[in-house]
Amino acid sequence: MSIVQNLLDLIRQEMATHNVSTLHSVKIKHGKLTHVVPEALDFAWEALTRDTEFEGAGLETEEVPLVLKCGGCGREFTPEGLAAMISPCPYCEEQIGHELVSGRELHIEHIEAE
Ligand SMILES: [Zn+2]
């Protein structure tokens, strides 16, 4: 719920900045590590926009895969499962020192409004 509340605050700010008042749709990108469940997000979106100026606006979600940069050989890979930072590199089998490239982001990709 609180994620959607935060998003709504951001959307309001964005819309005020651009001087628009009717929201048509929003696209959210969420990293795999944020553990956002799209269905739960949809549900919260419905509940929190009902009877507001955003009622009826569509929500689209896209999951961003987890990508790590190997601490050994520097190549990027997507680990199986979510034991992210200690997953062995598929190229050199290094298990430590990986850097997170993507997977933790949660942001508004696109707002369609007028
Ligand atoms: Zn490696």
mmCIF file of C-alpha atoms and ligand atoms in Angstrom:
data_model
loop_
_atom_site.group_PDB
_atom_site.id
_atom_site.type_symbol
_atom_site.label_atom_id
_atom_site.label_comp_id
_atom_site.label_asym_id
_atom_site.label_seq_id
_atom_site.Cartn_x
_atom_site.Cartn_y
_atom_site.Cartn_z
ATOM 1 C CA MET A 1 0.000 0.000 0.000
ATOM 2 C CA SER A 2 2.615 2.525 1.049
ATOM 3 C CA ILE A 3 4.520 2.044 -2.213
ATOM 4 C CA VAL A 4 1.460 3.109 -4.155
ATOM 5 C CA GLN A 5 0.865 6.008 -1.769
ATOM 6 C CA ASN A 6 4.392 7.221 -2.483
ATOM 7 C CA LEU A 7 3.878 6.789 -6.203
ATOM 8 C CA LEU A 8 0.680 8.799 -6.077
ATOM 9 C CA ASP A 9 2.505 11.613 -4.293
ATOM 10 C CA LEU A 10 5.191 11.582 -6.980
ATOM 11 C CA ILE A 11 2.606 11.526 -9.758
ATOM 12 C CA ARG A 12 0.817 14.512 -8.210
ATOM 13 C CA GLN A 13 4.091 16.429 -8.076
ATOM 14 C CA GLU A 14 4.954 15.507 -11.656
ATOM 15 C CA MET A 15 1.535 16.526 -12.906
ATOM 16 C CA ALA A 16 1.677 19.833 -11.041
ATOM 17 C CA THR A 17 5.097 20.498 -12.564
ATOM 18 C CA HIS A 18 3.753 19.884 -16.055
ATOM 19 C CA ASN A 19 0.492 21.631 -15.373
ATOM 20 C CA VAL A 20 -1.766 18.727 -16.350
ATOM 21 C CA SER A 21 -4.774 17.437 -14.454
ATOM 22 C CA THR A 22 -6.136 14.266 -16.055
ATOM 23 C CA LEU A 23 -4.155 11.099 -15.545
ATOM 24 C CA HIS A 24 -4.592 8.395 -18.191
ATOM 25 C CA SER A 25 -1.978 5.853 -17.286
ATOM 26 C CA VAL A 26 1.227 5.270 -15.400
ATOM 27 C CA LYS A 27 4.016 2.853 -16.059
ATOM 28 C CA ILE A 28 6.095 1.624 -13.171
ATOM 29 C CA LYS A 29 9.375 -0.233 -13.352
ATOM 30 C CA HIS A 30 10.212 -2.372 -10.365
ATOM 31 C CA GLY A 31 13.393 -4.320 -9.787
ATOM 32 C CA LYS A 32 13.209 -7.976 -8.871
ATOM 33 C CA LEU A 33 14.858 -7.277 -5.522
ATOM 34 C CA THR A 34 12.123 -4.888 -4.432
ATOM 35 C CA HIS A 35 9.824 -7.932 -4.142
ATOM 36 C CA VAL A 36 6.960 -5.965 -5.584
ATOM 37 C CA VAL A 37 4.095 -8.238 -6.570
ATOM 38 C CA PRO A 38 2.326 -6.732 -9.602
ATOM 39 C CA GLU A 39 -1.070 -8.081 -8.528
ATOM 40 C CA ALA A 40 -0.711 -6.473 -5.107
ATOM 41 C CA LEU A 41 0.320 -3.232 -6.758
ATOM 42 C CA ASP A 42 -2.739 -3.361 -9.031
ATOM 43 C CA PHE A 43 -4.977 -3.996 -6.063
ATOM 44 C CA ALA A 44 -3.516 -1.130 -4.040
ATOM 45 C CA TRP A 45 -3.700 1.132 -7.080
ATOM 46 C CA GLU A 46 -7.412 0.403 -7.516
ATOM 47 C CA ALA A 47 -8.107 0.937 -3.832
ATOM 48 C CA LEU A 48 -6.129 4.160 -3.482
ATOM 49 C CA THR A 49 -7.317 5.835 -6.666
ATOM 50 C CA ARG A 50 -10.995 5.104 -6.128
ATOM 51 C CA ASP A 51 -12.972 8.302 -5.601
ATOM 52 C CA THR A 52 -9.924 10.419 -6.335
ATOM 53 C CA GLU A 53 -8.963 12.498 -9.360
ATOM 54 C CA PHE A 54 -7.011 9.451 -10.572
ATOM 55 C CA GLU A 55 -9.935 7.039 -10.632
ATOM 56 C CA GLY A 56 -9.917 4.942 -13.802
ATOM 57 C CA ALA A 57 -6.287 5.646 -14.680
ATOM 58 C CA GLY A 58 -4.413 2.575 -15.805
ATOM 59 C CA LEU A 59 -1.392 1.111 -14.090
ATOM 60 C CA GLU A 60 1.210 -0.810 -16.033
ATOM 61 C CA THR A 61 4.079 -2.583 -14.352
ATOM 62 C CA GLU A 62 7.304 -3.956 -15.699
ATOM 63 C CA GLU A 63 9.765 -6.021 -13.751
ATOM 64 C CA VAL A 64 13.436 -5.186 -14.117
ATOM 65 C CA PRO A 65 15.581 -8.306 -13.897
ATOM 66 C CA LEU A 66 18.359 -8.671 -11.394
ATOM 67 C CA VAL A 67 21.735 -8.080 -13.029
ATOM 68 C CA LEU A 68 25.064 -8.351 -11.261
ATOM 69 C CA LYS A 69 28.549 -7.437 -12.327
ATOM 70 C CA CYS A 70 30.976 -10.111 -11.289
ATOM 71 C CA GLY A 71 33.547 -9.194 -8.652
ATOM 72 C CA GLY A 72 36.040 -11.547 -10.322
ATOM 73 C CA CYS A 73 35.874 -11.153 -14.084
ATOM 74 C CA GLY A 74 33.676 -8.064 -14.379
ATOM 75 C CA ARG A 75 31.091 -9.630 -16.682
ATOM 76 C CA GLU A 76 27.408 -9.046 -16.132
ATOM 77 C CA PHE A 77 25.028 -11.889 -15.383
ATOM 78 C CA THR A 78 21.574 -12.617 -14.025
ATOM 79 C CA PRO A 79 21.742 -15.019 -11.100
ATOM 80 C CA GLU A 80 19.270 -17.813 -10.537
ATOM 81 C CA GLY A 81 17.140 -17.187 -7.474
ATOM 82 C CA LEU A 82 17.507 -14.205 -5.214
ATOM 83 C CA ALA A 83 20.581 -14.966 -3.138
ATOM 84 C CA ALA A 84 21.875 -12.118 -5.209
ATOM 85 C CA MET A 85 25.158 -11.003 -3.833
ATOM 86 C CA ILE A 86 26.581 -14.476 -3.233
ATOM 87 C CA SER A 87 25.506 -16.171 -6.455
ATOM 88 C CA PRO A 88 28.414 -17.789 -8.286
ATOM 89 C CA CYS A 89 29.384 -16.127 -11.550
ATOM 90 C CA PRO A 90 28.530 -18.371 -14.520
ATOM 91 C CA TYR A 91 31.788 -17.418 -16.235
ATOM 92 C CA CYS A 92 34.417 -17.666 -13.512
ATOM 93 C CA GLU A 93 32.484 -19.004 -10.487
ATOM 94 C CA GLU A 94 33.506 -16.100 -8.277
ATOM 95 C CA GLN A 95 30.976 -15.767 -5.459
ATOM 96 C CA ILE A 96 31.870 -12.513 -3.774
ATOM 97 C CA GLY A 97 32.384 -8.877 -4.579
ATOM 98 C CA HIS A 98 29.580 -8.600 -7.103
ATOM 99 C CA GLU A 99 28.162 -5.223 -7.888
ATOM 100 C CA LEU A 100 24.450 -4.652 -8.356
ATOM 101 C CA VAL A 101 23.736 -3.320 -11.850
ATOM 102 C CA SER A 102 19.947 -3.446 -11.715
ATOM 103 C CA GLY A 103 17.158 -5.022 -9.713
ATOM 104 C CA ARG A 104 16.653 -2.617 -6.836
ATOM 105 C CA GLU A 105 14.984 0.255 -8.657
ATOM 106 C CA LEU A 106 11.409 1.305 -8.215
ATOM 107 C CA HIS A 107 10.447 4.247 -10.307
ATOM 108 C CA ILE A 108 7.905 5.811 -12.580
ATOM 109 C CA GLU A 109 8.875 5.083 -16.145
ATOM 110 C CA HIS A 110 6.159 7.050 -17.854
ATOM 111 C CA ILE A 111 3.119 9.150 -17.044
ATOM 112 C CA GLU A 112 0.416 9.790 -19.586
ATOM 113 C CA ALA A 113 -1.678 12.784 -18.660
ATOM 114 C CA GLU A 114 -3.166 15.945 -20.079
HETATM 115 ZN ZN ZN B 1 33.031 -13.778 -13.091
#
